[in-house]
Amino acid sequence: NGGQSGATALRMADDAAVSDDRPQSFATGYSTNPSLAAAIEEATTAALASLPPASNMQYEIDLAMVVASSLYEEPSTIVPTLVKVVEASSGLYGYGGVRHLVGGTAGGVIGSRSLASNPGAAANSGTTEGEAQKECIPIEAEATPAVSVTLALLPDVEVKTFHVSKNDVPEFDGELTRMENAAEGWKREVG
């Protein structure tokens, strides 16, 4: 790749190699909005705002990880809503899409909010405003609607997604003797 150490060469429309020197970065957004569409929008926007802005190219988010409360109706709207939010915000943040998306529903959702979004907590923790933007407050919601969205920029990383249905999950009945068989089942299913 032309002697570029640690950089990925991207092919542009004119086939000219461009150096991708983005840092690896993760950002999380969280929402407890009772509307699934609004919660996805709020969580995705918060995560986008925490990522470094794209520079002179319309980068795609390399990986989006979404966990939504199983209390929401119509979970089939999660993926199209998240993609729509990322694409609609491309003028503001510079990310034009999502390359890979993984996720699921759960009874409890874990996320975080930056101290910067909670000024009282930042002041009480003795942190400066700059430090507050880097520090997060962990949040957990059980038995209440919530969405957590984590977006990742992963240059020089190959991501492979796959689908696991409930019928693919090896059963574990609590017996230690079956734990090895369950582990082998997982290896067989997900690699």
PDB file of C-alpha atoms in Angstrom:
ATOM      1  CA  ASN A   1       0.000   0.000   0.000  1.00  0.00           C
ATOM      2  CA  GLY A   2       2.705   2.451  -0.913  1.00  0.00           C
ATOM      3  CA  GLY A   3       4.721   2.078   2.309  1.00  0.00           C
ATOM      4  CA  GLN A   4       1.984   3.561   4.488  1.00  0.00           C
ATOM      5  CA  SER A   5       2.398   2.013   7.906  1.00  0.00           C
ATOM      6  CA  GLY A   6      -0.830   1.256   9.741  1.00  0.00           C
ATOM      7  CA  ALA A   7      -3.051   3.039   7.204  1.00  0.00           C
ATOM      8  CA  THR A   8      -5.706   1.524   4.999  1.00  0.00           C
ATOM      9  CA  ALA A   9      -5.835   2.428   1.347  1.00  0.00           C
ATOM     10  CA  LEU A  10      -9.368   3.274   0.283  1.00  0.00           C
ATOM     11  CA  ARG A  11     -10.383   3.171  -3.350  1.00  0.00           C
ATOM     12  CA  MET A  12     -12.260   6.261  -4.432  1.00  0.00           C
ATOM     13  CA  ALA A  13     -14.419   6.635  -7.545  1.00  0.00           C
ATOM     14  CA  ASP A  14     -11.353   7.605  -9.600  1.00  0.00           C
ATOM     15  CA  ASP A  15      -9.440   4.563  -8.207  1.00  0.00           C
ATOM     16  CA  ALA A  16      -6.861   6.795  -6.505  1.00  0.00           C
ATOM     17  CA  ALA A  17      -5.639   5.329  -3.193  1.00  0.00           C
ATOM     18  CA  VAL A  18      -6.365   7.588  -0.222  1.00  0.00           C
ATOM     19  CA  SER A  19      -4.831   7.097   3.204  1.00  0.00           C
ATOM     20  CA  ASP A  20      -7.303   6.331   5.995  1.00  0.00           C
ATOM     21  CA  ASP A  21      -5.667   7.604   9.166  1.00  0.00           C
ATOM     22  CA  ARG A  22      -8.774   7.589  11.384  1.00  0.00           C
ATOM     23  CA  PRO A  23      -8.206   6.504  14.976  1.00  0.00           C
ATOM     24  CA  GLN A  24     -10.107   3.512  16.284  1.00  0.00           C
ATOM     25  CA  SER A  25     -12.968   5.001  18.239  1.00  0.00           C
ATOM     26  CA  PHE A  26     -16.117   3.868  20.059  1.00  0.00           C
ATOM     27  CA  ALA A  27     -19.024   6.047  21.162  1.00  0.00           C
ATOM     28  CA  THR A  28     -22.248   5.120  22.934  1.00  0.00           C
ATOM     29  CA  GLY A  29     -25.642   6.757  23.073  1.00  0.00           C
ATOM     30  CA  TYR A  30     -28.521   5.819  25.340  1.00  0.00           C
ATOM     31  CA  SER A  31     -32.207   6.703  25.524  1.00  0.00           C
ATOM     32  CA  THR A  32     -35.215   5.734  27.611  1.00  0.00           C
ATOM     33  CA  ASN A  33     -37.736   7.418  25.333  1.00  0.00           C
ATOM     34  CA  PRO A  34     -40.937   5.320  25.305  1.00  0.00           C
ATOM     35  CA  SER A  35     -41.157   5.678  21.497  1.00  0.00           C
ATOM     36  CA  LEU A  36     -38.803   3.185  19.812  1.00  0.00           C
ATOM     37  CA  ALA A  37     -38.141   5.438  16.795  1.00  0.00           C
ATOM     38  CA  ALA A  38     -37.412   8.446  19.023  1.00  0.00           C
ATOM     39  CA  ALA A  39     -35.194   6.361  21.337  1.00  0.00           C
ATOM     40  CA  ILE A  40     -33.123   5.077  18.401  1.00  0.00           C
ATOM     41  CA  GLU A  41     -32.794   8.602  17.035  1.00  0.00           C
ATOM     42  CA  GLU A  42     -31.730  10.027  20.416  1.00  0.00           C
ATOM     43  CA  ALA A  43     -29.237   7.228  21.163  1.00  0.00           C
ATOM     44  CA  THR A  44     -27.747   7.242  17.655  1.00  0.00           C
ATOM     45  CA  THR A  45     -27.416  11.040  17.593  1.00  0.00           C
ATOM     46  CA  ALA A  46     -25.707  11.012  21.002  1.00  0.00           C
ATOM     47  CA  ALA A  47     -23.241   8.364  19.795  1.00  0.00           C
ATOM     48  CA  LEU A  48     -22.553  10.246  16.548  1.00  0.00           C
ATOM     49  CA  ALA A  49     -21.901  13.452  18.495  1.00  0.00           C
ATOM     50  CA  SER A  50     -19.278  11.634  20.586  1.00  0.00           C
ATOM     51  CA  LEU A  51     -17.321  10.275  17.614  1.00  0.00           C
ATOM     52  CA  PRO A  52     -14.530  12.297  16.039  1.00  0.00           C
ATOM     53  CA  PRO A  53     -16.023  14.118  13.035  1.00  0.00           C
ATOM     54  CA  ALA A  54     -15.307  12.664   9.619  1.00  0.00           C
ATOM     55  CA  SER A  55     -12.758  14.712   7.724  1.00  0.00           C
ATOM     56  CA  ASN A  56     -12.716  15.280   3.977  1.00  0.00           C
ATOM     57  CA  MET A  57     -14.397  11.972   3.049  1.00  0.00           C
ATOM     58  CA  GLN A  58     -17.856  10.617   3.780  1.00  0.00           C
ATOM     59  CA  TYR A  59     -16.833   7.753   6.020  1.00  0.00           C
ATOM     60  CA  GLU A  60     -19.188   5.017   7.002  1.00  0.00           C
ATOM     61  CA  ILE A  61     -19.515   3.774  10.558  1.00  0.00           C
ATOM     62  CA  ASP A  62     -17.649   0.458  10.541  1.00  0.00           C
ATOM     63  CA  LEU A  63     -19.799  -1.216  13.200  1.00  0.00           C
ATOM     64  CA  ALA A  64     -23.029  -0.306  14.984  1.00  0.00           C
ATOM     65  CA  MET A  65     -24.120  -2.337  18.006  1.00  0.00           C
ATOM     66  CA  VAL A  66     -27.708  -1.890  19.164  1.00  0.00           C
ATOM     67  CA  VAL A  67     -29.514  -3.306  22.172  1.00  0.00           C
ATOM     68  CA  ALA A  68     -33.197  -2.435  22.582  1.00  0.00           C
ATOM     69  CA  SER A  69     -35.561  -3.332  25.377  1.00  0.00           C
ATOM     70  CA  SER A  70     -37.830  -6.242  24.558  1.00  0.00           C
ATOM     71  CA  LEU A  71     -40.696  -4.049  25.824  1.00  0.00           C
ATOM     72  CA  TYR A  72     -40.753  -2.075  22.571  1.00  0.00           C
ATOM     73  CA  GLU A  73     -43.155  -3.166  19.850  1.00  0.00           C
ATOM     74  CA  GLU A  74     -42.016  -3.573  16.241  1.00  0.00           C
ATOM     75  CA  PRO A  75     -38.305  -4.408  16.709  1.00  0.00           C
ATOM     76  CA  SER A  76     -38.100  -4.831  12.911  1.00  0.00           C
ATOM     77  CA  THR A  77     -37.916  -1.011  12.667  1.00  0.00           C
ATOM     78  CA  ILE A  78     -34.629  -0.781  14.599  1.00  0.00           C
ATOM     79  CA  VAL A  79     -32.221  -1.315  11.690  1.00  0.00           C
ATOM     80  CA  PRO A  80     -33.904   0.964   9.124  1.00  0.00           C
ATOM     81  CA  THR A  81     -34.380   3.715  11.712  1.00  0.00           C
ATOM     82  CA  LEU A  82     -30.730   3.650  12.810  1.00  0.00           C
ATOM     83  CA  VAL A  83     -29.468   3.689   9.206  1.00  0.00           C
ATOM     84  CA  LYS A  84     -31.840   6.570   8.373  1.00  0.00           C
ATOM     85  CA  VAL A  85     -30.587   8.623  11.338  1.00  0.00           C
ATOM     86  CA  VAL A  86     -26.917   8.108  10.359  1.00  0.00           C
ATOM     87  CA  GLU A  87     -27.568   8.962   6.704  1.00  0.00           C
ATOM     88  CA  ALA A  88     -29.695  12.022   7.580  1.00  0.00           C
ATOM     89  CA  SER A  89     -26.955  13.389   9.833  1.00  0.00           C
ATOM     90  CA  SER A  90     -24.158  13.026   7.265  1.00  0.00           C
ATOM     91  CA  GLY A  91     -24.035  16.792   6.697  1.00  0.00           C
ATOM     92  CA  LEU A  92     -23.472  17.391  10.400  1.00  0.00           C
ATOM     93  CA  TYR A  93     -21.111  14.536  11.357  1.00  0.00           C
ATOM     94  CA  GLY A  94     -19.846  13.348   7.955  1.00  0.00           C
ATOM     95  CA  TYR A  95     -20.731   9.652   8.289  1.00  0.00           C
ATOM     96  CA  GLY A  96     -22.774   8.494   5.319  1.00  0.00           C
ATOM     97  CA  GLY A  97     -23.846   5.030   6.410  1.00  0.00           C
ATOM     98  CA  VAL A  98     -23.221   1.911   8.468  1.00  0.00           C
ATOM     99  CA  ARG A  99     -21.141  -0.985   7.105  1.00  0.00           C
ATOM    100  CA  HIS A 100     -22.035  -3.620   9.722  1.00  0.00           C
ATOM    101  CA  LEU A 101     -24.777  -3.740  12.332  1.00  0.00           C
ATOM    102  CA  VAL A 102     -25.281  -6.231  15.156  1.00  0.00           C
ATOM    103  CA  GLY A 103     -27.798  -6.216  17.926  1.00  0.00           C
ATOM    104  CA  GLY A 104     -30.701  -7.717  19.700  1.00  0.00           C
ATOM    105  CA  THR A 105     -33.392  -7.208  22.273  1.00  0.00           C
ATOM    106  CA  ALA A 106     -33.050  -7.772  26.008  1.00  0.00           C
ATOM    107  CA  GLY A 107     -34.942  -7.479  29.265  1.00  0.00           C
ATOM    108  CA  GLY A 108     -32.323  -5.033  30.551  1.00  0.00           C
ATOM    109  CA  VAL A 109     -30.268  -2.472  28.644  1.00  0.00           C
ATOM    110  CA  ILE A 110     -26.898  -1.084  29.712  1.00  0.00           C
ATOM    111  CA  GLY A 111     -25.502   2.164  28.354  1.00  0.00           C
ATOM    112  CA  SER A 112     -23.725   5.329  29.395  1.00  0.00           C
ATOM    113  CA  ARG A 113     -23.993   9.087  29.252  1.00  0.00           C
ATOM    114  CA  SER A 114     -21.059  11.462  29.288  1.00  0.00           C
ATOM    115  CA  LEU A 115     -20.550  13.625  32.361  1.00  0.00           C
ATOM    116  CA  ALA A 116     -20.667  16.582  29.975  1.00  0.00           C
ATOM    117  CA  SER A 117     -24.365  15.861  29.320  1.00  0.00           C
ATOM    118  CA  ASN A 118     -25.010  16.027  33.081  1.00  0.00           C
ATOM    119  CA  PRO A 119     -23.412  19.283  34.360  1.00  0.00           C
ATOM    120  CA  GLY A 120     -24.362  18.651  37.985  1.00  0.00           C
ATOM    121  CA  ALA A 121     -22.546  15.318  38.003  1.00  0.00           C
ATOM    122  CA  ALA A 122     -19.474  16.867  36.358  1.00  0.00           C
ATOM    123  CA  ALA A 123     -19.336  19.665  38.930  1.00  0.00           C
ATOM    124  CA  ASN A 124     -19.831  17.237  41.808  1.00  0.00           C
ATOM    125  CA  SER A 125     -17.123  14.891  40.528  1.00  0.00           C
ATOM    126  CA  GLY A 126     -14.455  17.623  40.484  1.00  0.00           C
ATOM    127  CA  THR A 127     -13.716  17.168  36.768  1.00  0.00           C
ATOM    128  CA  THR A 128     -13.081  19.902  34.219  1.00  0.00           C
ATOM    129  CA  GLU A 129     -15.390  20.284  31.208  1.00  0.00           C
ATOM    130  CA  GLY A 130     -12.852  18.583  28.904  1.00  0.00           C
ATOM    131  CA  GLU A 131     -12.461  15.658  31.295  1.00  0.00           C
ATOM    132  CA  ALA A 132     -16.242  15.410  31.640  1.00  0.00           C
ATOM    133  CA  GLN A 133     -16.567  14.861  27.876  1.00  0.00           C
ATOM    134  CA  LYS A 134     -14.339  11.772  28.205  1.00  0.00           C
ATOM    135  CA  GLU A 135     -15.899  10.340  31.374  1.00  0.00           C
ATOM    136  CA  CYS A 136     -19.149   8.421  31.361  1.00  0.00           C
ATOM    137  CA  ILE A 137     -21.852   7.548  33.835  1.00  0.00           C
ATOM    138  CA  PRO A 138     -23.014   3.925  33.465  1.00  0.00           C
ATOM    139  CA  ILE A 139     -26.778   3.505  33.190  1.00  0.00           C
ATOM    140  CA  GLU A 140     -28.913   0.378  33.386  1.00  0.00           C
ATOM    141  CA  ALA A 141     -32.622   0.022  32.662  1.00  0.00           C
ATOM    142  CA  GLU A 142     -34.638  -3.041  33.582  1.00  0.00           C
ATOM    143  CA  ALA A 143     -38.362  -3.435  33.033  1.00  0.00           C
ATOM    144  CA  THR A 144     -38.469  -0.084  31.228  1.00  0.00           C
ATOM    145  CA  PRO A 145     -38.036   0.782  27.533  1.00  0.00           C
ATOM    146  CA  ALA A 146     -34.444   1.736  26.654  1.00  0.00           C
ATOM    147  CA  VAL A 147     -32.048   1.666  23.696  1.00  0.00           C
ATOM    148  CA  SER A 148     -28.244   1.621  23.696  1.00  0.00           C
ATOM    149  CA  VAL A 149     -26.330   2.323  20.473  1.00  0.00           C
ATOM    150  CA  THR A 150     -22.562   1.933  20.232  1.00  0.00           C
ATOM    151  CA  LEU A 151     -20.849   3.110  17.039  1.00  0.00           C
ATOM    152  CA  ALA A 152     -17.306   2.075  16.159  1.00  0.00           C
ATOM    153  CA  LEU A 153     -14.694   3.374  13.735  1.00  0.00           C
ATOM    154  CA  LEU A 154     -12.358   0.458  13.086  1.00  0.00           C
ATOM    155  CA  PRO A 155      -9.744   1.201  10.428  1.00  0.00           C
ATOM    156  CA  ASP A 156      -7.513  -1.765   9.621  1.00  0.00           C
ATOM    157  CA  VAL A 157     -10.069  -4.167  11.144  1.00  0.00           C
ATOM    158  CA  GLU A 158     -12.064  -6.724   9.173  1.00  0.00           C
ATOM    159  CA  VAL A 159     -15.548  -7.165  10.605  1.00  0.00           C
ATOM    160  CA  LYS A 160     -17.622 -10.255   9.818  1.00  0.00           C
ATOM    161  CA  THR A 161     -21.212 -10.343  10.997  1.00  0.00           C
ATOM    162  CA  PHE A 162     -23.432 -13.405  11.271  1.00  0.00           C
ATOM    163  CA  HIS A 163     -26.917 -14.326  12.437  1.00  0.00           C
ATOM    164  CA  VAL A 164     -27.729 -16.623  15.346  1.00  0.00           C
ATOM    165  CA  SER A 165     -31.344 -17.626  15.910  1.00  0.00           C
ATOM    166  CA  LYS A 166     -32.669 -19.016  19.185  1.00  0.00           C
ATOM    167  CA  ASN A 167     -32.654 -22.518  17.675  1.00  0.00           C
ATOM    168  CA  ASP A 168     -28.885 -22.208  17.073  1.00  0.00           C
ATOM    169  CA  VAL A 169     -28.072 -21.464  20.708  1.00  0.00           C
ATOM    170  CA  PRO A 170     -26.746 -24.538  22.538  1.00  0.00           C
ATOM    171  CA  GLU A 171     -28.697 -25.370  25.675  1.00  0.00           C
ATOM    172  CA  PHE A 172     -27.016 -25.322  29.051  1.00  0.00           C
ATOM    173  CA  ASP A 173     -28.911 -26.989  31.862  1.00  0.00           C
ATOM    174  CA  GLY A 174     -26.504 -26.106  34.683  1.00  0.00           C
ATOM    175  CA  GLU A 175     -24.649 -29.398  34.718  1.00  0.00           C
ATOM    176  CA  LEU A 176     -20.882 -28.938  34.685  1.00  0.00           C
ATOM    177  CA  THR A 177     -20.480 -32.058  32.541  1.00  0.00           C
ATOM    178  CA  ARG A 178     -22.483 -30.462  29.740  1.00  0.00           C
ATOM    179  CA  MET A 179     -20.525 -27.185  29.780  1.00  0.00           C
ATOM    180  CA  GLU A 180     -17.878 -28.573  27.403  1.00  0.00           C
ATOM    181  CA  ASN A 181     -20.570 -29.714  24.983  1.00  0.00           C
ATOM    182  CA  ALA A 182     -22.208 -26.264  25.108  1.00  0.00           C
ATOM    183  CA  ALA A 183     -18.865 -24.582  24.411  1.00  0.00           C
ATOM    184  CA  GLU A 184     -18.318 -26.879  21.430  1.00  0.00           C
ATOM    185  CA  GLY A 185     -21.825 -26.052  20.209  1.00  0.00           C
ATOM    186  CA  TRP A 186     -21.068 -22.325  20.363  1.00  0.00           C
ATOM    187  CA  LYS A 187     -17.790 -22.815  18.507  1.00  0.00           C
ATOM    188  CA  ARG A 188     -19.586 -24.795  15.826  1.00  0.00           C
ATOM    189  CA  GLU A 189     -22.298 -22.125  15.427  1.00  0.00           C
ATOM    190  CA  VAL A 190     -20.259 -18.913  15.504  1.00  0.00           C
ATOM    191  CA  GLY A 191     -16.731 -19.968  14.604  1.00  0.00           C
TER     192      GLY A 191
END
